[in-house]
């Protein structure tokens, strides 16, 4: 019932690589050009920002050292930055030592979020963030 | 197990599995002990069409992945705006297969 080690590690590697390419594309372009050509399906269709709209801008702010701005635009950016920093190192460590600590961590996280109480809190937080995004008009 | 029972099961639940897995599943069920029939019958499967609807409507938020039980990938999809929109589109085509694989994994717990 679980993802295999190879599949999970491939998905995470592709995701991290795409994330870094995306980040550098956005860093190179002038300030906040993301506003002009959003890739978000929900925003393009309905003109309402989705829960993760503004994440790129948040990561870009963090890259430039503006922690408060990053937090104010979308807290998801901090979470995603932490993941993008930690996961590649973790994967390389696992591949070198031929262990599967990341896979175990992934399954434990999955189980953790499947608990009804935790899931309810997580959904509430995401909805709260979504409401804040709409209020900010990202 | 009785061939008639197995064929009835395959007929009513065949749509929940990949077509190439069905003959193997049938073989496996035929060799299964009769006492497990009740248990096998009560297993509930996820409908691939329903997950496709979830994918089309809520793919950008990862709802389709949450529904089939891939919580980790669902969170990844939610945080990255549906994988910058690309993963959402890929999943419109992948989610039915993913659901069928999940169903196969589920029934396999009862077969062995």
Coordinates of N, CA and C in Angstrom, one line a residue:
Chain A
X1 N 0.8 -1.2 0.0 CA 0.0 0.0 0.0 C 0.9 1.3 0.0
X2 N 2.2 1.1 -0.1 CA 3.1 2.2 0.0 C 3.9 2.4 -1.2
X3 N 4.4 3.7 -1.4 CA 5.3 4.0 -2.5 C 6.6 3.2 -2.2
X4 N 7.2 2.8 -3.3 CA 8.5 2.1 -3.2 C 9.6 3.2 -3.0
X5 N 10.7 2.7 -2.5 CA 11.9 3.6 -2.2 C 12.3 4.4 -3.5
X6 N 12.5 3.6 -4.6 CA 13.0 4.2 -5.9 C 12.0 5.2 -6.4
X7 N 10.7 4.9 -6.4 CA 9.7 5.8 -6.9 C 9.6 7.1 -6.1
X8 N 9.6 7.0 -4.8 CA 9.5 8.1 -3.9 C 10.7 9.0 -4.1
X9 N 11.9 8.4 -4.2 CA 13.1 9.2 -4.3 C 13.2 9.9 -5.6
X10 N 12.7 9.2 -6.7 CA 12.6 9.9 -8.0 C 11.7 11.1 -8.0
X11 N 10.5 10.9 -7.4 CA 9.5 12.0 -7.4 C 10.1 13.2 -6.6
X12 N 10.7 12.9 -5.5 CA 11.2 14.0 -4.6 C 12.4 14.7 -5.4
X13 N 13.3 13.9 -6.0 CA 14.4 14.6 -6.8 C 13.9 15.5 -7.9
X14 N 12.9 14.9 -8.7 CA 12.3 15.7 -9.8 C 11.7 17.0 -9.2
X15 N 10.9 16.8 -8.1 CA 10.2 18.0 -7.5 C 11.2 19.0 -7.0
X16 N 12.3 18.6 -6.3 CA 13.3 19.5 -5.8 C 14.0 20.2 -7.0
X17 N 14.4 19.5 -8.0 CA 15.0 20.1 -9.2 C 14.2 21.1 -9.9
X18 N 12.9 20.7 -10.1 CA 12.0 21.7 -10.7 C 11.8 22.9 -9.8
X19 N 11.7 22.7 -8.5 CA 11.6 23.8 -7.6 C 12.8 24.8 -7.7
X20 N 14.0 24.2 -7.8 CA 15.2 25.1 -7.9 C 15.2 25.8 -9.2
X21 N 14.9 25.1 -10.3 CA 14.9 25.8 -11.6 C 13.8 26.9 -11.6
X22 N 12.7 26.6 -11.1 CA 11.6 27.6 -10.9 C 12.0 28.8 -10.1
X23 N 12.7 28.5 -9.0 CA 13.2 29.6 -8.1 C 14.2 30.5 -8.9
X24 N 15.1 29.9 -9.6 CA 16.2 30.7 -10.2 C 15.6 31.5 -11.4
X25 N 14.6 30.9 -12.1 CA 13.9 31.6 -13.1 C 13.3 32.9 -12.6
X26 N 12.7 32.7 -11.4 CA 12.0 33.9 -10.8 C 12.9 34.9 -10.2
X27 N 14.1 34.4 -9.7 CA 15.1 35.3 -9.1 C 15.7 36.2 -10.2
X28 N 15.9 35.6 -11.4 CA 16.6 36.3 -12.5 C 15.7 37.4 -13.0
X29 N 14.4 37.1 -13.1 CA 13.5 38.1 -13.7 C 13.3 39.2 -12.7
X30 N 12.9 40.3 -13.2 CA 12.8 41.5 -12.4 C 11.7 41.3 -11.3
X31 N 11.5 42.3 -10.4 CA 10.7 42.1 -9.2 C 9.3 41.7 -9.6
X32 N 8.8 40.7 -8.8 CA 7.4 40.3 -8.9 C 6.8 40.2 -10.3
X33 N 7.5 39.6 -11.2 CA 6.9 39.4 -12.5 C 5.9 38.2 -12.4
X34 N 5.9 37.5 -11.3 CA 5.1 36.3 -11.2 C 3.6 36.8 -11.2
X35 N 3.4 38.0 -10.7 CA 2.0 38.5 -10.7 C 1.4 38.6 -12.1
X36 N 2.3 38.9 -13.1 CA 1.7 39.1 -14.4 C 1.4 37.8 -15.1
X37 N 2.2 36.7 -14.9 CA 1.9 35.5 -15.5 C 1.9 34.3 -14.5
X38 N 0.7 34.2 -13.9 CA 0.6 33.2 -12.8 C 0.4 31.8 -13.5
X39 N 0.9 30.8 -12.9 CA 0.7 29.5 -13.5 C -0.4 28.7 -12.8
X40 N -0.9 29.3 -11.7 CA -1.9 28.7 -10.9 C -3.2 28.5 -11.7
X41 N -3.7 27.3 -11.8 CA -4.9 27.0 -12.6 C -6.1 27.7 -11.9
X42 N -6.2 27.5 -10.6 CA -7.3 28.1 -9.9 C -7.4 29.6 -10.0
X43 N -6.3 30.2 -9.9 CA -6.3 31.7 -10.0 C -6.6 32.2 -11.4
X44 N -6.1 31.4 -12.4 CA -6.3 31.8 -13.8 C -7.8 31.6 -14.1
X45 N -8.4 30.6 -13.6 CA -9.8 30.3 -13.9 C -10.8 31.2 -13.1
X46 N -10.6 31.3 -11.8 CA -11.6 31.9 -11.0 C -11.2 33.3 -10.5
X47 N -9.9 33.6 -10.7 CA -9.3 34.9 -10.2 C -9.3 35.0 -8.6
X48 N -9.5 33.8 -8.0 CA -9.4 33.8 -6.5 C -8.0 33.0 -6.2
X49 N -7.2 33.6 -5.4 CA -5.9 32.9 -5.1 C -6.1 31.6 -4.4
X50 N -5.3 30.6 -4.7 CA -5.4 29.3 -4.1 C -4.6 29.3 -2.7
X51 N -4.7 28.3 -1.9 CA -4.0 28.3 -0.6 C -2.5 28.5 -0.7
X52 N -1.9 28.0 -1.9 CA -0.4 28.1 -2.0 C 0.0 29.3 -2.9
X53 N -0.9 30.1 -3.3 CA -0.5 31.3 -4.1 C 0.4 32.2 -3.3
X54 N 1.5 32.7 -3.9 CA 2.4 33.6 -3.1 C 3.6 32.8 -2.6
X55 N 3.6 31.5 -2.7 CA 4.7 30.7 -2.2 C 6.0 31.1 -2.8
X56 N 6.0 31.2 -4.2 CA 7.2 31.6 -4.9 C 7.7 32.9 -4.4
X57 N 6.8 33.9 -4.3 CA 7.2 35.3 -3.8 C 7.8 35.2 -2.4
X58 N 7.2 34.3 -1.6 CA 7.7 34.1 -0.2 C 9.1 33.6 -0.2
X59 N 9.3 32.5 -1.1 CA 10.7 31.9 -1.1 C 11.7 32.9 -1.7
X60 N 11.3 33.8 -2.7 CA 12.2 34.8 -3.2 C 12.5 35.8 -2.1
X61 N 11.5 36.2 -1.3 CA 11.8 37.1 -0.2 C 12.7 36.5 0.8
X62 N 12.5 35.3 1.1 CA 13.4 34.6 2.0 C 14.8 34.5 1.5
X63 N 14.9 34.3 0.2 CA 16.3 34.2 -0.5 C 17.0 35.6 -0.3
X64 N 16.2 36.7 -0.4 CA 16.8 38.0 -0.2 C 17.0 38.4 1.3
X65 N 16.6 37.5 2.2 CA 16.8 37.7 3.6 C 15.7 38.4 4.3
X66 N 14.6 38.6 3.6 CA 13.5 39.3 4.3 C 12.5 38.3 4.9
X67 N 12.8 37.9 6.1 CA 12.0 36.8 6.8 C 10.6 37.2 7.0
X68 N 10.4 38.4 7.6 CA 9.1 38.9 7.9 C 8.2 39.0 6.7
X69 N 8.8 39.6 5.6 CA 8.0 39.7 4.4 C 7.6 38.4 3.9
X70 N 8.5 37.4 3.9 CA 8.2 36.0 3.5 C 7.1 35.4 4.3
X71 N 7.1 35.7 5.6 CA 6.1 35.1 6.4 C 4.7 35.8 6.2
X72 N 4.8 37.1 5.9 CA 3.5 37.8 5.7 C 2.8 37.4 4.4
X73 N 3.7 37.1 3.3 CA 3.1 36.9 2.0 C 2.5 35.5 2.0
X74 N 3.2 34.5 2.5 CA 2.6 33.2 2.6 C 3.5 32.3 3.4
X75 N 3.0 31.8 4.6 CA 3.8 31.0 5.5 C 4.3 29.7 4.9
X76 N 3.5 29.2 3.8 CA 3.9 28.0 3.2 C 5.3 28.1 2.6
X77 N 5.7 29.3 2.2 CA 7.0 29.5 1.6 C 8.1 29.0 2.5
X78 N 8.0 29.3 3.9 CA 9.0 28.9 4.8 C 9.1 27.4 4.9
X79 N 7.9 26.8 4.9 CA 7.8 25.3 5.0 C 8.5 24.7 3.8
X80 N 8.2 25.3 2.6 CA 8.7 24.7 1.3 C 10.2 24.9 1.2
X81 N 10.7 26.1 1.7 CA 12.1 26.4 1.7 C 12.8 25.4 2.5
X82 N 12.3 25.1 3.7 CA 12.9 24.1 4.6 C 13.0 22.8 3.9
X83 N 11.9 22.4 3.3 CA 11.9 21.1 2.6 C 12.9 21.1 1.4
X84 N 12.9 22.1 0.7 CA 13.9 22.2 -0.5 C 15.3 22.2 0.0
X85 N 15.6 22.7 1.2 CA 17.0 22.7 1.7 C 17.3 21.3 2.2
X86 N 16.3 20.7 3.0 CA 16.6 19.5 3.7 C 16.6 18.2 2.8
X87 N 15.6 18.1 2.0 CA 15.3 16.9 1.3 C 16.5 16.4 0.3
X88 N 17.0 17.3 -0.5 CA 18.1 16.9 -1.3 C 19.3 16.3 -0.6
X89 N 19.7 17.0 0.6 CA 20.8 16.5 1.4 C 20.4 15.1 2.0
X90 N 19.2 15.0 2.5 CA 18.7 13.8 3.1 C 18.7 12.6 2.0
X91 N 18.3 12.9 0.8 CA 18.3 11.9 -0.2 C 19.7 11.4 -0.6
X92 N 20.6 12.4 -0.7 CA 22.0 12.1 -1.0 C 22.6 11.2 0.1
X93 N 22.3 11.6 1.3 CA 22.8 10.8 2.5 C 22.3 9.4 2.4
X94 N 21.0 9.3 2.1 CA 20.4 7.9 2.0 C 21.0 7.1 0.9
X95 N 21.2 7.8 -0.3 CA 21.7 7.0 -1.4 C 23.2 6.6 -1.1
X96 N 24.0 7.4 -0.5 CA 25.4 7.1 -0.2 C 25.4 5.9 0.8
X97 N 24.7 6.1 1.9 CA 24.7 5.1 3.0 C 23.8 3.8 2.7
X98 N 23.1 3.9 1.6 CA 22.2 2.8 1.2 C 21.1 2.5 2.3
X99 N 20.7 3.5 3.0 CA 19.6 3.3 4.0 C 18.3 3.8 3.4
X100 N 17.3 3.7 4.2 CA 16.0 4.3 3.7 C 15.3 5.1 4.8
X101 N 16.1 6.0 5.4 CA 15.6 6.8 6.5 C 14.5 7.7 6.0
X102 N 14.7 8.3 4.8 CA 13.7 9.2 4.2 C 12.4 8.5 4.0
X103 N 12.4 7.3 3.4 CA 11.2 6.6 3.2 C 10.4 6.3 4.5
X104 N 11.2 5.9 5.5 CA 10.5 5.7 6.8 C 9.9 7.0 7.3
X105 N 10.6 8.1 7.2 CA 10.1 9.4 7.6 C 8.8 9.8 6.9
X106 N 8.9 9.5 5.5 CA 7.7 9.8 4.7 C 6.5 9.0 5.1
X107 N 6.7 7.7 5.4 CA 5.5 6.9 5.8 C 5.0 7.3 7.2
X108 N 5.9 7.7 8.1 CA 5.5 8.1 9.4 C 4.8 9.4 9.3
X109 N 5.2 10.4 8.5 CA 4.5 11.6 8.3 C 3.1 11.4 7.8
X110 N 3.0 10.5 6.8 CA 1.7 10.1 6.2 C 0.8 9.6 7.3
X111 N 1.3 8.7 8.1 CA 0.4 8.1 9.2 C 0.0 9.2 10.1
X112 N 0.9 10.1 10.4 CA 0.7 11.2 11.4 C -0.5 12.1 10.9
X113 N -0.4 12.4 9.6 CA -1.5 13.3 9.0 C -2.8 12.6 8.8
X114 N -2.8 11.2 8.9 CA -4.0 10.5 8.7 C -4.9 10.4 10.0
X115 N -4.2 10.8 11.1 CA -5.0 10.8 12.3 C -6.1 11.9 12.3
X116 N -7.3 11.6 12.6 CA -8.4 12.6 12.4 C -8.2 13.9 13.1
X117 N -7.7 13.9 14.3 CA -7.5 15.2 15.0 C -6.4 16.0 14.3
X118 N -5.3 15.4 13.9 CA -4.2 16.1 13.3 C -4.7 16.6 11.9
X119 N -5.4 15.8 11.2 CA -5.9 16.1 9.9 C -6.9 17.3 10.0
X120 N -7.8 17.3 11.0 CA -8.7 18.4 11.2 C -7.9 19.7 11.4
X121 N -6.9 19.7 12.3 CA -6.1 20.9 12.6 C -5.4 21.4 11.3
X122 N -4.8 20.4 10.6 CA -4.1 20.8 9.4 C -5.0 21.4 8.3
X123 N -6.2 20.8 8.1 CA -7.2 21.4 7.2 C -7.6 22.8 7.6
X124 N -7.9 22.9 8.9 CA -8.3 24.2 9.4 C -7.2 25.3 9.2
X125 N -5.9 24.9 9.4 CA -4.8 25.9 9.2 C -4.7 26.3 7.7
X126 N -4.9 25.2 6.8 CA -4.8 25.5 5.4 C -6.0 26.4 5.0
X127 N -7.2 26.2 5.5 CA -8.3 27.0 5.1 C -8.1 28.4 5.7
X128 N -7.5 28.5 6.9 CA -7.3 29.8 7.5 C -6.3 30.6 6.6
X129 N -5.3 29.9 6.1 CA -4.3 30.5 5.2 C -4.9 30.9 3.9
X130 N -5.8 30.1 3.5 CA -6.5 30.4 2.2 C -7.3 31.7 2.3
X131 N -8.0 31.7 3.5 CA -8.8 32.9 3.8 C -8.0 34.2 3.8
X132 N -6.8 34.0 4.4 CA -5.9 35.2 4.5 C -5.4 35.5 3.1
X133 N -5.1 34.5 2.3 CA -4.6 34.8 0.9 C -5.7 35.6 0.2
X134 N -7.0 35.2 0.3 CA -8.0 35.9 -0.4 C -8.1 37.3 0.1
X135 N -8.0 37.4 1.4 CA -8.1 38.8 2.1 C -7.0 39.7 1.6
X136 N -5.8 39.1 1.4 CA -4.6 39.9 1.0 C -4.7 40.2 -0.5
X137 N -5.5 39.3 -1.2 CA -5.6 39.5 -2.7 C -4.3 39.2 -3.4
X138 N -3.7 38.1 -3.1 CA -2.4 37.8 -3.7 C -2.5 37.6 -5.2
Chain B
X1 N -11.7 -21.5 -4.3 CA -13.1 -21.0 -4.2 C -13.9 -21.3 -5.4
X2 N -15.2 -21.3 -5.3 CA -16.0 -21.7 -6.3 C -15.9 -20.7 -7.5
X3 N -15.8 -21.3 -8.8 CA -15.6 -20.4 -10.0 C -16.7 -19.5 -10.2
X4 N -17.9 -19.9 -9.9 CA -19.1 -19.0 -10.1 C -19.0 -17.7 -9.2
X5 N -18.6 -18.0 -7.9 CA -18.4 -16.9 -7.0 C -17.4 -15.9 -7.5
X6 N -16.2 -16.5 -7.9 CA -15.1 -15.7 -8.4 C -15.5 -14.8 -9.6
X7 N -16.2 -15.5 -10.5 CA -16.6 -14.7 -11.7 C -17.6 -13.6 -11.4
X8 N -18.5 -13.9 -10.4 CA -19.4 -12.9 -9.9 C -18.6 -11.7 -9.3
X9 N -17.6 -12.0 -8.6 CA -16.8 -10.9 -7.9 C -16.1 -10.1 -9.0
X10 N -15.5 -10.8 -10.0 CA -14.8 -10.1 -11.1 C -15.7 -9.3 -11.9
X11 N -16.9 -9.8 -12.1 CA -17.9 -9.0 -12.9 C -18.3 -7.7 -12.2
X12 N -18.5 -7.8 -10.9 CA -19.0 -6.6 -10.2 C -17.8 -5.7 -9.8
X13 N -16.6 -6.2 -9.7 CA -15.5 -5.4 -9.2 C -14.4 -5.2 -10.2
X14 N -14.6 -5.8 -11.4 CA -13.5 -5.7 -12.4 C -13.0 -4.3 -12.8
X15 N -14.0 -3.4 -12.8 CA -13.6 -2.0 -13.2 C -12.7 -1.3 -12.2
X16 N -12.6 -1.9 -11.0 CA -11.7 -1.2 -10.0 C -10.2 -1.6 -10.2
X17 N -9.9 -2.6 -11.1 CA -8.6 -3.0 -11.3 C -8.1 -2.8 -12.7
X18 N -6.8 -2.8 -12.8 CA -6.2 -2.7 -14.2 C -6.5 -4.0 -14.9
X19 N -6.8 -3.8 -16.2 CA -7.2 -5.0 -17.0 C -6.2 -6.1 -17.0
X20 N -4.9 -5.8 -17.0 CA -3.9 -6.8 -17.0 C -3.8 -7.6 -15.7
X21 N -4.4 -7.0 -14.7 CA -4.3 -7.6 -13.3 C -5.4 -8.6 -13.1
X22 N -6.5 -8.4 -13.9 CA -7.7 -9.2 -13.6 C -7.5 -10.7 -13.7
X23 N -6.8 -11.2 -14.8 CA -6.6 -12.7 -14.9 C -5.9 -13.3 -13.7
X24 N -4.8 -12.5 -13.3 CA -4.0 -12.9 -12.2 C -4.8 -12.9 -10.9
X25 N -5.7 -11.9 -10.7 CA -6.5 -11.8 -9.6 C -7.5 -13.0 -9.5
X26 N -8.1 -13.3 -10.7 CA -9.0 -14.4 -10.8 C -8.4 -15.7 -10.4
X27 N -7.2 -15.9 -10.9 CA -6.4 -17.2 -10.6 C -6.2 -17.3 -9.1
X28 N -5.8 -16.1 -8.5 CA -5.5 -16.1 -7.1 C -6.8 -16.3 -6.2
X29 N -7.9 -15.8 -6.7 CA -9.2 -16.0 -5.9 C -9.6 -17.4 -6.0
X30 N -9.4 -18.1 -7.2 CA -9.8 -19.5 -7.3 C -9.1 -20.4 -6.4
X31 N -7.8 -20.0 -6.1 CA -7.0 -20.8 -5.2 C -7.2 -20.5 -3.7
X32 N -8.0 -19.5 -3.5 CA -8.2 -19.0 -2.1 C -9.2 -19.9 -1.4
X33 N -9.0 -19.9 0.0 CA -9.8 -20.7 0.8 C -11.3 -20.1 0.8
X34 N -12.3 -21.0 0.9 CA -13.7 -20.5 0.9 C -14.0 -19.6 2.1
X35 N -13.3 -19.9 3.2 CA -13.7 -19.1 4.4 C -13.4 -17.6 4.2
X36 N -12.6 -17.2 3.3 CA -12.2 -15.8 3.1 C -13.2 -15.1 2.2
X37 N -14.2 -15.8 1.7 CA -15.1 -15.2 0.7 C -15.9 -14.0 1.4
X38 N -16.3 -14.2 2.6 CA -17.1 -13.1 3.3 C -16.3 -11.9 3.4
X39 N -15.0 -12.1 3.8 CA -14.1 -11.0 4.0 C -13.8 -10.2 2.7
X40 N -13.6 -11.0 1.6 CA -13.2 -10.4 0.3 C -14.4 -9.6 -0.2
X41 N -15.6 -10.1 0.1 CA -16.8 -9.4 -0.4 C -17.1 -8.0 0.3
X42 N -16.6 -7.9 1.5 CA -16.8 -6.7 2.2 C -15.8 -5.6 2.0
X43 N -14.7 -5.9 1.2 CA -13.7 -4.9 1.0 C -14.3 -3.8 0.1
X44 N -14.0 -2.6 0.5 CA -14.6 -1.5 -0.3 C -13.4 -0.9 -1.1
X45 N -13.7 -0.7 -2.4 CA -12.7 -0.1 -3.3 C -13.1 1.3 -3.7
X46 N -12.0 2.0 -4.1 CA -12.2 3.4 -4.6 C -12.5 3.4 -6.0
X47 N -13.5 4.2 -6.4 CA -13.9 4.2 -7.8 C -13.0 5.1 -8.6
X48 N -12.3 4.6 -9.7 CA -11.4 5.5 -10.5 C -12.1 6.7 -11.1
X49 N -13.4 6.5 -11.5 CA -14.1 7.7 -12.1 C -14.3 8.8 -11.0
X50 N -14.6 8.4 -9.8 CA -14.8 9.4 -8.8 C -13.5 10.2 -8.5
X51 N -12.4 9.4 -8.5 CA -11.1 10.1 -8.3 C -10.8 11.0 -9.5
X52 N -11.2 10.6 -10.7 CA -11.0 11.5 -11.8 C -11.8 12.8 -11.7
X53 N -13.0 12.7 -11.1 CA -13.8 13.9 -10.9 C -13.1 14.8 -9.9
X54 N -12.6 14.2 -8.8 CA -11.9 14.9 -7.8 C -10.6 15.6 -8.4
X55 N -10.0 14.9 -9.3 CA -8.8 15.4 -9.9 C -9.1 16.6 -10.8
X56 N -10.2 16.5 -11.6 CA -10.5 17.6 -12.4 C -10.9 18.9 -11.7
X57 N -11.7 18.6 -10.5 CA -12.2 19.8 -9.8 C -11.2 20.3 -8.7
X58 N -10.5 19.4 -8.0 CA -9.7 19.8 -6.9 C -8.2 19.4 -7.1
X59 N -7.8 19.1 -8.3 CA -6.4 18.6 -8.5 C -5.4 19.6 -8.1
X60 N -5.7 20.9 -8.2 CA -4.7 21.9 -7.9 C -4.5 22.0 -6.4
X61 N -5.4 21.4 -5.6 CA -5.2 21.4 -4.1 C -4.8 20.0 -3.6
X62 N -4.6 19.1 -4.6 CA -4.2 17.8 -4.2 C -5.3 16.9 -3.6
X63 N -6.5 17.3 -3.7 CA -7.6 16.6 -3.1 C -7.7 15.1 -3.6
X64 N -7.4 15.0 -5.0 CA -7.5 13.6 -5.6 C -6.5 12.7 -4.9
X65 N -5.3 13.1 -4.6 CA -4.3 12.3 -3.9 C -4.7 12.0 -2.5
X66 N -5.3 13.0 -1.8 CA -5.8 12.7 -0.4 C -6.9 11.6 -0.5
X67 N -7.8 11.7 -1.5 CA -8.9 10.8 -1.5 C -8.4 9.3 -1.7
X68 N -7.4 9.1 -2.6 CA -7.0 7.7 -2.8 C -6.0 7.2 -1.7
X69 N -5.7 8.1 -0.7 CA -4.9 7.7 0.4 C -3.4 8.0 0.3
X70 N -3.0 8.8 -0.8 CA -1.6 9.2 -0.9 C -1.4 10.5 -0.2
X71 N -1.5 10.5 1.1 CA -1.5 11.8 1.9 C -0.2 12.6 1.6
X72 N 0.9 11.9 1.6 CA 2.2 12.6 1.4 C 2.2 13.4 0.1
X73 N 1.8 12.7 -1.0 CA 1.8 13.3 -2.3 C 0.8 14.4 -2.4
X74 N -0.3 14.2 -1.6 CA -1.4 15.2 -1.6 C -0.9 16.5 -0.9
X75 N -0.1 16.4 0.1 CA 0.5 17.5 0.8 C 1.5 18.3 -0.1
X76 N 2.3 17.4 -0.8 CA 3.2 18.0 -1.8 C 2.5 18.8 -2.9
X77 N 1.4 18.2 -3.4 CA 0.6 18.9 -4.4 C 0.0 20.2 -3.9
X78 N -0.5 20.1 -2.7 CA -1.2 21.3 -2.1 C -0.2 22.5 -1.9
X79 N 1.0 22.1 -1.4 CA 2.0 23.2 -1.1 C 2.6 23.8 -2.3
X80 N 2.6 23.0 -3.4 CA 3.3 23.6 -4.6 C 2.3 24.0 -5.7
X81 N 1.1 24.3 -5.2 CA 0.0 24.8 -6.2 C -0.2 23.8 -7.3
X82 N -0.3 22.5 -6.9 CA -0.5 21.4 -7.9 C 0.7 21.2 -8.7
X83 N 1.9 21.3 -8.1 CA 3.2 21.1 -8.9 C 3.3 22.1 -10.0
X84 N 3.2 23.4 -9.6 CA 3.2 24.5 -10.6 C 2.2 24.2 -11.8
X85 N 1.1 23.6 -11.4 CA 0.1 23.3 -12.5 C 0.4 22.2 -13.4
X86 N 1.6 21.7 -13.4 CA 2.0 20.7 -14.4 C 1.5 19.3 -13.9
X87 N 1.8 19.1 -12.6 CA 1.4 17.8 -11.9 C -0.1 17.6 -12.0
X88 N -0.8 18.7 -11.8 CA -2.3 18.7 -11.9 C -2.7 18.1 -13.2
X89 N -2.1 18.6 -14.3 CA -2.5 18.1 -15.6 C -2.1 16.7 -15.8
X90 N -0.9 16.3 -15.4 CA -0.4 14.9 -15.5 C -1.3 14.0 -14.7
X91 N -1.8 14.4 -13.5 CA -2.6 13.6 -12.7 C -4.0 13.4 -13.3
X92 N -4.5 14.3 -14.2 CA -5.8 14.0 -14.8 C -5.7 12.7 -15.6
X93 N -4.6 12.4 -16.1 CA -4.4 11.2 -16.9 C -3.9 10.0 -16.0
X94 N -3.2 10.3 -14.9 CA -2.6 9.3 -14.1 C -3.5 8.7 -13.0
X95 N -4.5 9.6 -12.5 CA -5.1 9.3 -11.3 C -6.0 8.0 -11.4
X96 N -6.6 7.7 -12.5 CA -7.4 6.5 -12.6 C -6.5 5.2 -12.4
X97 N -5.3 5.3 -13.1 CA -4.4 4.1 -12.9 C -3.9 4.0 -11.5
X98 N -3.6 5.2 -10.9 CA -3.2 5.2 -9.5 C -4.2 4.6 -8.6
X99 N -5.5 4.9 -8.8 CA -6.6 4.4 -8.0 C -6.7 2.9 -8.1
X100 N -6.6 2.4 -9.4 CA -6.6 1.0 -9.6 C -5.5 0.2 -8.9
X101 N -4.3 0.8 -8.9 CA -3.1 0.2 -8.3 C -3.4 0.2 -6.8
X102 N -4.0 1.3 -6.2 CA -4.3 1.3 -4.8 C -5.3 0.2 -4.4
X103 N -6.3 0.0 -5.3 CA -7.3 -1.1 -5.0 C -6.6 -2.4 -5.0
X104 N -5.7 -2.6 -6.0 CA -5.0 -3.9 -6.1 C -4.2 -4.1 -4.8
X105 N -3.5 -3.1 -4.3 CA -2.7 -3.2 -3.1 C -3.6 -3.6 -1.9
X106 N -4.8 -3.0 -1.9 CA -5.8 -3.2 -0.8 C -6.2 -4.7 -0.8
X107 N -6.6 -5.2 -2.0 CA -7.1 -6.6 -2.0 C -6.0 -7.6 -1.8
X108 N -4.8 -7.2 -2.1 CA -3.7 -8.1 -1.9 C -3.4 -8.4 -0.4
X109 N -3.8 -7.5 0.4 CA -3.7 -7.7 1.9 C -4.5 -8.9 2.3
X110 N -5.6 -9.1 1.6 CA -6.6 -10.2 2.0 C -6.2 -11.5 1.3
X111 N -5.5 -11.4 0.2 CA -5.2 -12.6 -0.6 C -4.1 -13.4 0.0
X112 N -3.2 -12.7 0.7 CA -2.0 -13.5 1.1 C -1.9 -13.6 2.7

